Short mmCIF file of C-alpha atoms and ligand atoms in Angstrom, two decimals:
data_model
loop_
_atom_site.label_atom_id
_atom_site.label_comp_id
_atom_site.label_asym_id
_atom_site.label_seq_id
_atom_site.Cartn_x
_atom_site.Cartn_y
_atom_site.Cartn_z
CA MET A 1 0.00 0.00 0.00
CA THR A 2 1.22 3.47 -0.84
CA ASN A 3 0.00 6.48 1.04
CA LYS A 4 -0.52 8.32 -2.18
CA ILE A 5 -4.04 9.71 -2.51
CA ARG A 6 -6.08 7.67 -4.98
CA THR A 7 -9.58 8.57 -6.08
CA ARG A 8 -11.88 7.24 -8.73
CA PHE A 9 -14.95 7.87 -10.77
CA ALA A 10 -16.86 4.65 -11.30
CA PRO A 11 -19.77 5.18 -13.68
CA SER A 12 -22.27 2.53 -14.67
CA PRO A 13 -22.50 2.82 -18.45
CA THR A 14 -26.28 2.83 -18.60
CA GLY A 15 -26.71 6.30 -20.11
CA PHE A 16 -24.95 9.59 -20.73
CA LEU A 17 -22.81 11.42 -18.20
CA HIS A 18 -25.13 13.82 -16.40
CA ILE A 19 -24.34 16.94 -14.44
CA GLY A 20 -24.18 15.12 -11.11
CA GLY A 21 -21.74 12.54 -12.47
CA ALA A 22 -19.65 15.29 -14.03
CA ARG A 23 -19.39 17.05 -10.69
CA THR A 24 -18.39 13.80 -8.98
CA THR A 25 -15.71 13.24 -11.62
CA LEU A 26 -14.44 16.78 -11.20
CA TYR A 27 -14.23 16.61 -7.40
CA ASN A 28 -12.35 13.33 -7.49
CA TRP A 29 -10.02 14.71 -10.14
CA LEU A 30 -9.42 17.97 -8.25
CA PHE A 31 -8.78 16.16 -4.99
CA ALA A 32 -6.29 13.77 -6.62
CA ARG A 33 -4.53 16.56 -8.50
CA ARG A 34 -4.34 18.75 -5.42
CA HIS A 35 -2.59 15.99 -3.49
CA LYS A 36 -0.44 14.84 -6.41
CA GLY A 37 -2.31 11.56 -6.27
CA ASP A 38 -3.90 9.36 -8.91
CA PHE A 39 -7.32 9.61 -10.47
CA ILE A 40 -8.79 6.40 -11.80
CA LEU A 41 -11.72 5.72 -14.07
CA ARG A 42 -13.52 2.40 -13.66
CA ILE A 43 -16.44 1.16 -15.71
CA GLU A 44 -19.06 -0.59 -13.57
CA ASP A 45 -20.78 -2.60 -16.26
CA THR A 46 -22.15 -5.51 -14.25
CA ASP A 47 -25.71 -4.68 -15.26
CA GLU A 48 -25.59 -6.64 -18.52
CA VAL A 49 -29.03 -5.54 -19.56
CA ARG A 50 -28.59 -1.80 -19.22
CA SER A 51 -24.87 -1.37 -19.94
CA THR A 52 -23.97 -0.36 -23.49
CA ASP A 53 -20.84 0.48 -25.45
CA ASP A 54 -22.51 3.68 -26.59
CA SER A 55 -22.80 4.78 -22.98
CA VAL A 56 -19.14 4.03 -22.40
CA THR A 57 -18.28 6.14 -25.44
CA ALA A 58 -20.51 8.99 -24.28
CA ILE A 59 -19.02 8.93 -20.78
CA LEU A 60 -15.42 8.84 -22.00
CA ASP A 61 -16.13 11.63 -24.51
CA SER A 62 -17.74 13.69 -21.77
CA VAL A 63 -14.88 13.30 -19.30
CA LYS A 64 -12.36 14.06 -22.04
CA TRP A 65 -14.31 17.11 -23.15
CA LEU A 66 -14.39 18.35 -19.58
CA GLY A 67 -10.60 18.20 -19.72
CA LEU A 68 -10.25 15.75 -16.82
CA ASP A 69 -7.50 13.26 -17.52
CA TRP A 70 -7.25 9.92 -15.76
CA ASP A 71 -4.11 8.06 -14.77
CA GLU A 72 -5.52 4.56 -15.00
CA GLY A 73 -8.59 3.22 -16.70
CA PRO A 74 -10.18 2.81 -20.11
CA LEU A 75 -8.37 3.75 -23.29
CA ASP A 76 -11.52 3.17 -25.31
CA GLU A 77 -14.68 1.06 -25.14
CA HIS A 78 -12.73 -2.15 -24.59
CA ARG A 79 -9.08 -1.52 -23.84
CA ASP A 80 -7.62 -0.08 -20.68
CA HIS A 81 -4.30 0.65 -19.04
CA GLY A 82 -2.82 0.76 -15.57
CA PRO A 83 -1.29 -1.54 -12.97
CA HIS A 84 -4.58 -2.39 -11.24
CA GLY A 85 -6.60 -3.44 -14.28
CA PRO A 86 -8.74 -4.53 -15.84
CA TYR A 87 -10.87 -1.41 -15.25
CA TYR A 88 -14.01 -2.92 -16.72
CA GLN A 89 -15.83 -4.90 -14.05
CA MET A 90 -17.10 -7.52 -16.47
CA LYS A 91 -13.47 -8.41 -17.12
CA ARG A 92 -12.89 -8.98 -13.40
CA ILE A 93 -15.43 -11.70 -12.76
CA ASP A 94 -12.79 -14.27 -11.76
CA ILE A 95 -11.45 -11.89 -9.14
CA TYR A 96 -14.90 -11.37 -7.63
CA ARG A 97 -15.59 -15.08 -7.64
CA ARG A 98 -12.47 -15.71 -5.56
CA TYR A 99 -13.63 -13.35 -2.82
CA LEU A 100 -17.16 -14.65 -3.03
CA ASP A 101 -15.91 -18.19 -2.35
CA GLN A 102 -13.89 -16.89 0.56
CA LEU A 103 -16.94 -15.22 2.14
CA VAL A 104 -19.10 -18.29 1.65
CA GLN A 105 -16.44 -20.57 3.09
CA ASP A 106 -16.03 -18.30 6.09
CA GLY A 107 -19.79 -18.41 6.66
CA LYS A 108 -20.08 -14.67 5.95
CA ALA A 109 -22.33 -15.11 2.95
CA TYR A 110 -25.06 -17.62 2.20
CA ARG A 111 -27.21 -18.99 -0.57
CA CYS A 112 -30.68 -17.53 -0.78
CA TYR A 113 -33.20 -19.67 -2.63
CA CYS A 114 -36.09 -17.24 -2.53
CA SER A 115 -37.58 -16.68 -5.95
CA LYS A 116 -38.56 -13.28 -7.27
CA GLU A 117 -42.20 -14.05 -6.55
CA GLU A 118 -41.46 -15.13 -3.00
CA LEU A 119 -39.47 -11.98 -2.39
CA GLU A 120 -42.28 -9.86 -3.77
CA GLU A 121 -44.71 -11.62 -1.47
CA LEU A 122 -42.44 -11.00 1.54
CA ARG A 123 -42.26 -7.33 0.57
CA ARG A 124 -46.02 -7.12 0.21
CA VAL A 125 -46.63 -8.64 3.61
CA ALA A 126 -44.04 -6.39 5.22
CA GLN A 127 -45.76 -3.37 3.74
CA LEU A 128 -49.15 -4.54 4.98
CA GLU A 129 -47.70 -5.00 8.45
CA LYS A 130 -46.04 -1.61 8.16
CA ARG A 131 -42.55 -3.01 8.44
CA PRO A 132 -39.76 -1.73 6.14
CA PRO A 133 -39.82 -3.80 2.92
CA ARG A 134 -36.44 -5.36 3.39
CA TYR A 135 -35.30 -8.96 3.18
CA GLU A 136 -35.39 -10.33 6.69
CA GLY A 137 -33.01 -13.23 6.24
CA ARG A 138 -35.35 -16.14 5.64
CA CYS A 139 -32.62 -18.30 4.00
CA ARG A 140 -29.98 -17.22 6.49
CA ALA A 141 -31.57 -19.45 9.06
CA LEU A 142 -32.18 -22.55 6.94
CA SER A 143 -31.33 -25.81 8.66
CA GLY A 144 -28.91 -28.23 7.03
CA ALA A 145 -31.81 -30.42 5.97
CA GLN A 146 -33.77 -27.55 4.47
CA ARG A 147 -30.71 -26.40 2.54
CA ALA A 148 -30.07 -29.90 1.26
CA ALA A 149 -33.67 -30.12 0.09
CA MET A 150 -33.38 -26.82 -1.80
CA GLU A 151 -30.17 -28.01 -3.46
CA ALA A 152 -31.67 -31.35 -4.34
CA SER A 153 -34.65 -29.67 -6.00
CA GLY A 154 -32.18 -27.71 -8.15
CA LYS A 155 -33.58 -24.38 -7.02
CA LYS A 156 -31.75 -21.34 -8.30
CA PHE A 157 -30.07 -19.19 -5.72
CA SER A 158 -28.44 -15.83 -5.21
CA ILE A 159 -25.77 -15.19 -2.60
CA ARG A 160 -26.35 -12.73 0.18
CA PHE A 161 -23.90 -11.06 2.49
CA LYS A 162 -24.57 -11.63 6.20
CA MET A 163 -24.93 -8.25 7.81
CA PRO A 164 -24.27 -8.16 11.58
CA THR A 165 -27.61 -8.21 13.39
CA SER A 166 -26.63 -5.97 16.27
CA GLY A 167 -24.65 -2.81 16.82
CA ALA A 168 -24.25 0.02 14.39
CA THR A 169 -21.99 0.84 11.46
CA ILE A 170 -20.56 4.32 11.58
CA VAL A 171 -19.77 6.05 8.32
CA ASP A 172 -17.23 8.71 9.20
CA ASP A 173 -18.12 10.83 6.22
CA GLN A 174 -15.60 13.51 5.24
CA ILE A 175 -18.40 15.95 4.45
CA ARG A 176 -21.28 14.93 6.70
CA GLY A 177 -19.39 13.82 9.75
CA LYS A 178 -20.27 10.59 11.55
CA VAL A 179 -23.45 8.95 10.29
CA SER A 180 -24.63 5.94 12.24
CA PHE A 181 -26.64 3.06 10.74
CA GLU A 182 -28.30 0.42 12.95
CA ASN A 183 -27.14 -2.93 11.64
CA ASN A 184 -30.39 -4.70 12.38
CA LEU A 185 -32.20 -2.30 10.06
CA GLN A 186 -29.94 -3.18 7.11
CA GLN A 187 -30.79 -6.11 4.91
CA ASP A 188 -28.53 -8.91 3.78
CA LEU A 189 -27.55 -7.60 0.36
CA VAL A 190 -27.42 -9.83 -2.68
CA ILE A 191 -23.77 -9.88 -3.70
CA TRP A 192 -24.13 -12.55 -6.38
CA LYS A 193 -27.17 -12.69 -8.62
CA THR A 194 -29.28 -15.72 -9.52
CA THR A 195 -28.09 -15.14 -13.07
CA ASP A 196 -24.56 -15.94 -11.85
CA GLY A 197 -22.91 -12.54 -11.71
CA PRO A 198 -21.77 -10.11 -9.03
CA THR A 199 -23.63 -7.00 -7.96
CA TYR A 200 -22.49 -3.41 -7.70
CA ASN A 201 -22.11 -3.32 -3.91
CA PHE A 202 -19.80 -6.31 -3.96
CA CYS A 203 -17.61 -5.37 -6.94
CA CYS A 204 -17.30 -1.85 -5.69
CA VAL A 205 -15.74 -2.95 -2.40
CA ILE A 206 -13.34 -5.40 -4.01
CA ASP A 207 -12.23 -2.96 -6.66
CA ASP A 208 -11.85 -0.01 -4.35
CA HIS A 209 -9.68 -2.18 -2.14
CA LEU A 210 -7.58 -3.84 -4.85
CA MET A 211 -7.22 -0.56 -6.73
CA GLU A 212 -5.95 0.99 -3.49
CA MET A 213 -8.47 3.78 -3.26
CA THR A 214 -7.85 6.09 -0.35
CA HIS A 215 -11.00 8.19 -0.84
CA VAL A 216 -14.39 7.34 -2.26
CA VAL A 217 -16.09 10.58 -3.23
CA ARG A 218 -19.53 10.04 -4.73
CA GLY A 219 -23.13 11.22 -4.82
CA ASP A 220 -25.18 11.01 -1.65
CA GLU A 221 -27.55 8.48 -3.20
CA HIS A 222 -24.83 5.99 -2.27
CA LEU A 223 -24.64 6.91 1.41
CA SER A 224 -27.21 4.23 2.23
CA ASN A 225 -25.06 1.56 0.51
CA THR A 226 -22.05 2.50 2.56
CA PRO A 227 -22.75 0.60 5.83
CA SER A 228 -23.12 -2.68 3.92
CA GLN A 229 -20.01 -1.94 1.91
CA ILE A 230 -18.07 -1.19 5.09
CA GLN A 231 -19.18 -4.50 6.59
CA ILE A 232 -18.00 -6.32 3.46
CA TYR A 233 -14.57 -4.72 3.91
CA TYR A 234 -14.50 -5.96 7.49
CA ALA A 235 -15.64 -9.43 6.47
CA LEU A 236 -12.73 -9.66 4.05
CA GLY A 237 -10.32 -8.36 6.66
CA TRP A 238 -9.75 -5.06 4.92
CA THR A 239 -9.70 -1.43 6.05
CA PRO A 240 -12.30 0.69 4.25
CA PRO A 241 -11.23 3.86 2.43
CA LEU A 242 -12.47 7.26 3.58
CA PHE A 243 -15.89 8.18 2.26
CA ALA A 244 -17.30 11.54 1.20
CA HIS A 245 -20.84 11.88 -0.06
CA LEU A 246 -21.69 14.93 -2.14
CA SER A 247 -24.94 16.76 -1.64
CA MET A 248 -27.75 16.51 -4.12
CA ILE A 249 -28.14 18.94 -7.02
CA LEU A 250 -31.52 20.66 -7.27
CA GLY A 251 -33.19 22.50 -10.12
CA PRO A 252 -34.30 26.12 -9.62
CA ASP A 253 -37.73 24.94 -8.38
CA GLY A 254 -36.14 23.02 -5.50
CA SER A 255 -36.75 19.53 -6.87
CA LYS A 256 -33.96 17.11 -7.81
CA LEU A 257 -32.24 18.23 -11.04
CA SER A 258 -33.74 16.34 -13.98
CA LYS A 259 -34.57 16.58 -17.67
CA ARG A 260 -37.49 18.84 -16.81
CA HIS A 261 -35.02 21.55 -15.87
CA GLY A 262 -33.28 21.48 -19.26
CA ALA A 263 -30.10 19.82 -20.39
CA THR A 264 -28.71 17.24 -17.97
CA SER A 265 -26.14 15.56 -20.18
CA VAL A 266 -22.62 16.95 -20.36
CA LEU A 267 -22.54 16.52 -24.14
CA GLU A 268 -25.64 18.70 -24.45
CA TYR A 269 -23.72 21.45 -22.68
CA ARG A 270 -20.88 20.98 -25.15
CA ASP A 271 -23.34 21.19 -28.04
CA GLN A 272 -24.93 24.33 -26.65
CA GLY A 273 -21.57 26.03 -26.70
CA TYR A 274 -20.34 26.10 -23.13
CA LEU A 275 -16.59 26.02 -22.70
CA PRO A 276 -15.02 23.13 -20.80
CA HIS A 277 -13.36 25.64 -18.52
CA THR A 278 -16.74 27.16 -17.67
CA MET A 279 -18.06 23.74 -16.77
CA ARG A 280 -15.08 22.98 -14.54
CA ASN A 281 -15.39 26.27 -12.72
CA TYR A 282 -19.18 26.20 -12.49
CA LEU A 283 -19.43 22.57 -11.36
CA ALA A 284 -16.67 23.12 -8.80
CA LEU A 285 -18.91 25.70 -7.13
CA LEU A 286 -21.96 23.46 -7.23
CA GLY A 287 -21.51 22.19 -3.70
CA TRP A 288 -18.13 23.63 -2.77
CA SER A 289 -16.88 27.12 -1.96
CA THR A 290 -13.90 28.93 -0.54
CA SER A 291 -14.30 31.03 2.58
CA GLU A 292 -13.99 34.17 0.41
CA SER A 293 -16.72 32.91 -1.96
CA GLN A 294 -14.39 33.31 -4.92
CA GLN A 295 -16.28 32.81 -8.19
CA LEU A 296 -13.77 32.68 -11.04
CA PHE A 297 -10.86 30.26 -10.93
CA THR A 298 -8.08 29.20 -13.22
CA ASP A 299 -7.50 25.45 -13.18
CA GLU A 300 -4.34 25.91 -11.14
CA ASP A 301 -6.28 27.94 -8.64
CA LEU A 302 -9.04 25.33 -8.37
CA ILE A 303 -6.52 22.56 -7.87
CA ALA A 304 -4.68 24.56 -5.24
CA LYS A 305 -7.83 25.43 -3.28
CA PHE A 306 -10.22 22.51 -3.63
CA ASP A 307 -10.78 20.54 -0.44
CA LEU A 308 -13.46 18.33 1.06
CA GLU A 309 -13.91 20.67 4.05
CA GLY A 310 -15.32 23.29 1.69
CA CYS A 311 -17.99 20.88 0.43
CA GLN A 312 -21.48 21.61 1.69
CA LYS A 313 -23.93 19.17 3.26
CA SER A 314 -26.99 20.98 2.01
CA PRO A 315 -28.18 20.56 -1.57
CA ALA A 316 -26.75 22.78 -4.30
CA THR A 317 -28.99 24.58 -6.78
CA PHE A 318 -28.24 24.57 -10.47
CA ASP A 319 -28.42 28.13 -11.76
CA THR A 320 -28.34 28.56 -15.54
CA VAL A 321 -28.17 32.35 -15.27
CA LYS A 322 -24.90 32.09 -13.36
CA LEU A 323 -23.60 29.42 -15.73
CA ASN A 324 -24.29 31.66 -18.73
CA TRP A 325 -22.71 34.66 -17.07
CA MET A 326 -19.60 32.61 -16.36
CA ASN A 327 -19.46 31.31 -19.92
CA GLY A 328 -19.64 34.88 -21.24
CA GLU A 329 -16.76 35.79 -18.94
CA TYR A 330 -14.63 32.94 -20.22
CA ILE A 331 -15.53 33.59 -23.85
CA ARG A 332 -14.36 37.19 -23.36
CA GLN A 333 -11.09 35.91 -21.91
CA THR A 334 -10.55 33.59 -24.88
CA PRO A 335 -8.09 34.97 -27.46
CA VAL A 336 -9.93 35.68 -30.70
CA ASP A 337 -7.96 33.10 -32.72
CA ASP A 338 -8.98 30.41 -30.27
CA LEU A 339 -12.54 31.63 -30.29
CA VAL A 340 -12.61 31.30 -34.09
CA SER A 341 -11.51 27.66 -33.76
CA LEU A 342 -14.09 27.01 -31.07
CA ALA A 343 -16.81 28.64 -33.16
CA LYS A 344 -16.05 26.67 -36.33
CA PRO A 345 -18.04 23.52 -35.57
CA PHE A 346 -21.06 25.71 -34.82
CA LEU A 347 -20.59 27.77 -37.99
CA GLU A 348 -20.13 24.62 -40.00
CA LYS A 349 -23.39 23.22 -38.71
CA ALA A 350 -25.13 26.46 -39.63
CA GLY A 351 -23.64 26.27 -43.15
CA LEU A 352 -21.65 29.45 -42.68
CA LEU A 353 -18.16 28.17 -43.40
CA GLY A 354 -16.54 28.63 -46.79
CA LEU A 355 -18.92 31.37 -47.92
CA PRO A 356 -17.58 34.56 -49.50
CA GLY A 357 -17.50 37.48 -47.10
CA PRO A 358 -15.28 39.24 -44.62
CA GLU A 359 -12.57 37.48 -42.68
CA LEU A 360 -14.13 35.40 -39.91
CA LYS A 361 -11.66 36.58 -37.33
CA ARG A 362 -12.60 40.24 -37.83
CA VAL A 363 -16.32 39.47 -37.61
CA ILE A 364 -15.92 37.44 -34.44
CA ALA A 365 -13.66 40.05 -32.88
CA LEU A 366 -16.33 42.67 -33.55
CA GLU A 367 -18.93 40.81 -31.46
CA HIS A 368 -16.57 39.10 -29.00
CA GLU A 369 -17.94 40.93 -25.95
CA LYS A 370 -21.50 39.81 -26.60
CA PHE A 371 -21.30 36.05 -26.93
CA LYS A 372 -22.53 34.03 -23.99
CA LEU A 373 -22.69 30.72 -25.82
CA LEU A 374 -20.71 29.47 -28.80
CA SER A 375 -23.98 28.31 -30.31
CA GLU A 376 -25.21 31.92 -30.51
CA ILE A 377 -22.36 32.93 -32.79
CA PRO A 378 -23.86 31.77 -36.11
CA THR A 379 -27.11 33.68 -35.59
CA LEU A 380 -25.31 36.79 -34.46
CA ILE A 381 -23.01 36.94 -37.47
CA GLU A 382 -24.82 35.14 -40.29
CA PHE A 383 -25.77 38.35 -42.15
CA PHE A 384 -22.10 38.91 -42.96
CA TYR A 385 -22.19 35.78 -45.10
CA LYS A 386 -25.77 35.13 -46.12
CA PRO A 387 -28.17 37.39 -48.03
CA VAL A 388 -29.89 39.87 -45.72
CA GLN A 389 -33.05 38.52 -44.15
CA PHE A 390 -35.16 41.44 -43.09
CA ASP A 391 -36.85 41.35 -39.75
CA PRO A 392 -40.38 42.27 -40.92
CA LYS A 393 -40.95 44.68 -38.04
CA ALA A 394 -37.65 46.46 -38.66
CA PHE A 395 -38.46 46.64 -42.36
CA ASP A 396 -41.83 48.24 -41.78
CA LYS A 397 -40.80 50.61 -39.05
CA VAL A 398 -37.35 51.70 -40.21
CA LEU A 399 -37.15 51.19 -43.95
CA ARG A 400 -40.68 52.23 -44.77
CA ALA A 401 -40.18 55.48 -42.86
CA PRO A 402 -40.69 58.57 -45.04
CA GLY A 403 -37.55 59.49 -46.94
CA ALA A 404 -35.68 56.26 -46.17
CA LYS A 405 -35.65 55.09 -49.80
CA GLN A 406 -34.05 58.31 -50.96
CA ILE A 407 -31.58 58.34 -48.09
CA LEU A 408 -30.38 54.82 -48.90
CA THR A 409 -30.14 55.53 -52.61
CA ASP A 410 -28.10 58.67 -52.01
CA LEU A 411 -25.90 57.04 -49.38
CA ALA A 412 -24.96 54.28 -51.79
CA GLU A 413 -23.54 57.00 -54.03
CA VAL A 414 -21.97 58.96 -51.21
CA LEU A 415 -20.14 55.95 -49.79
CA ARG A 416 -19.00 54.50 -53.09
CA GLY A 417 -15.28 55.07 -53.55
CA LEU A 418 -14.72 56.33 -50.00
CA ARG A 419 -11.05 55.88 -49.04
CA PRO A 420 -10.06 54.51 -46.66
CA PHE A 421 -13.27 52.53 -46.27
CA GLU A 422 -12.78 52.46 -42.50
CA ALA A 423 -14.89 53.13 -39.44
CA GLU A 424 -13.59 56.62 -38.76
CA ALA A 425 -13.87 57.85 -42.33
CA LEU A 426 -17.28 56.21 -42.67
CA GLU A 427 -18.52 57.91 -39.55
CA ALA A 428 -17.26 61.33 -40.71
CA ARG A 429 -18.81 60.90 -44.14
CA ILE A 430 -22.16 59.72 -42.81
CA ARG A 431 -22.39 62.42 -40.13
CA ASN A 432 -21.60 64.94 -42.77
CA PHE A 433 -24.42 63.55 -44.89
CA VAL A 434 -26.78 63.89 -41.91
CA ALA A 435 -25.76 67.51 -41.37
CA GLU A 436 -25.96 68.49 -45.03
CA ARG A 437 -29.51 67.21 -45.27
CA GLY A 438 -30.59 68.66 -41.96
CA LEU A 439 -31.63 65.17 -40.76
CA LYS A 440 -31.40 63.50 -37.38
CA ASN A 441 -28.80 60.78 -36.80
CA GLY A 442 -31.49 58.15 -36.27
CA GLN A 443 -33.13 58.92 -39.61
CA VAL A 444 -29.93 57.81 -41.30
CA PHE A 445 -28.18 55.42 -38.94
CA HIS A 446 -31.19 53.15 -38.41
CA PRO A 447 -32.02 52.62 -42.08
CA ILE A 448 -28.37 51.89 -42.85
CA ARG A 449 -28.24 49.24 -40.14
CA VAL A 450 -31.45 47.56 -41.22
CA ALA A 451 -30.47 47.76 -44.89
CA VAL A 452 -27.12 46.02 -44.42
CA SER A 453 -28.03 43.55 -41.66
CA GLY A 454 -31.81 43.19 -41.72
CA ARG A 455 -31.92 43.90 -37.97
CA THR A 456 -32.23 46.81 -35.59
CA GLU A 457 -29.52 45.54 -33.29
CA GLY A 458 -25.98 44.36 -33.88
CA PRO A 459 -22.37 45.47 -33.82
CA THR A 460 -21.22 49.10 -33.74
CA LEU A 461 -22.48 50.56 -36.99
CA PHE A 462 -19.32 52.02 -38.49
CA SER A 463 -17.08 49.09 -37.62
CA MET A 464 -19.68 46.77 -39.07
CA LEU A 465 -19.67 48.72 -42.34
CA GLU A 466 -15.88 48.71 -42.46
CA ILE A 467 -15.72 44.97 -42.04
CA MET A 468 -18.43 44.34 -44.64
CA GLY A 469 -16.44 46.39 -47.13
CA GLU A 470 -17.49 48.79 -49.83
CA ASP A 471 -18.99 46.37 -52.32
CA MET A 472 -21.24 44.64 -49.83
CA VAL A 473 -22.38 47.88 -48.20
CA VAL A 474 -23.15 49.70 -51.44
CA ALA A 475 -24.93 46.69 -52.91
CA ARG A 476 -27.05 46.19 -49.79
CA LEU A 477 -28.02 49.87 -49.53
CA LYS A 478 -29.17 49.79 -53.15
CA ASP A 479 -30.94 46.51 -52.76
CA ALA A 480 -32.88 47.73 -49.72
CA ALA A 481 -33.83 50.93 -51.54
CA ALA A 482 -35.03 48.92 -54.51
CA ARG A 483 -37.38 46.94 -52.29
CA LEU A 484 -39.16 50.12 -51.21
CA PRO A 485 -42.04 51.61 -53.13
N1 LIG B 501 -21.48 2.71 -10.47
C1 LIG B 501 -22.00 3.54 -9.46
C2 LIG B 501 -22.87 4.62 -10.08
O1 LIG B 501 -22.73 4.88 -11.26
C3 LIG B 501 -20.86 4.18 -8.72
C4 LIG B 501 -21.05 4.29 -7.28
C5 LIG B 501 -19.76 4.56 -6.55
O2 LIG B 501 -19.11 5.56 -6.87
O3 LIG B 501 -19.42 3.78 -5.70
O4 LIG B 501 -23.69 5.19 -9.43
#
């Protein structure tokens, strides 16, 4: 055993990686990185029915996109690397079987012959009698003769772990403090299924031990599994790792975060145009804080400051407004060349790449301050590359205003040949035009904007005209004028 900190994220590949799982991954990663320890990824695929390769792919893609690297674990859907492998539980069945045999031999686990129907009946009766619907150990107490009869009849069995029937198991949780569970209220968990395979609670203990985990940091839905897991450690003669259970994540309405509240999958956040850095920073604060309530962190800063003491017991609330604010902050901090690269997949999807028009970098730089999501970029800049689509309201109100047609026609002439065709010169020339005609700024500025962009809002007018260039501006002014009666 080393005393190096070792943490893990151990997803069951039965769906995408959701926000809660992403936060668990991040906390384990931060904790390991902070202590120069190891972060391990382990795929808990013992549910043969619900586990899929596609889920493994989605989870690995999500963790990679979040920028959280792992020291040991899967390389892809089937291969893995590291000294404690394999990291796919279905490839470890022989290991589990060894420990199962040991527990059975030591009389710490037993065969349970109860069928599904019998168990359901026991549950039903317990409910009627207002007892908790847990398995009360019917097969634990079988006599030798009864057991022999069951075996002789060829009845299928599962294997259950014998929980102590007295005393309490204390979970010394690193976030919640000591939580005590009465042993006689716990049921004897199935550790080996009738279908001849191990269950999560069993594999988890064996793997966390053999993989030398020092800390198990996971969602609080697993707190109730922990006393049984601790007893399995004891039964095998092992010392349990330290446990930390993270508080639940709620939606804005105070109920558990779910699809109803919007995107829950990490890849949906990627596709909506959040930056991985935003997600790391935002998720870090979803249940953890520094005493100064710092909001924005570099990765180095997060690694240096993250600790389990700063994790809260009370639920955290997912706040999209804050997430969007933070993403805008990080987009602003992104150098424009990088932002262009980040925007490309979104522009490609919108069919905006490879079209004639101004240099992408200049267009993006012009609106850099405004973007909150990468996915907004195409809509905000498409008129630089696609024919103008007039907002009908803007058309009616601004372009149909008295005199607008003449103003646009004349401006096309006035701006043609202007040198340099740059913001400052454009502004001087247009203001001059306003003054000469005795007009108000708005009577000229608004129609120009709508004529070249189709909208009433957008980038600074004169810079926008400069970037569009003379040909595009003159052509669009004329075209808009021609559409007016
Ligand atoms: N496979 C479990 C899950 O996805 C992991 C629980 C644990 O971290 O121990 O919920």
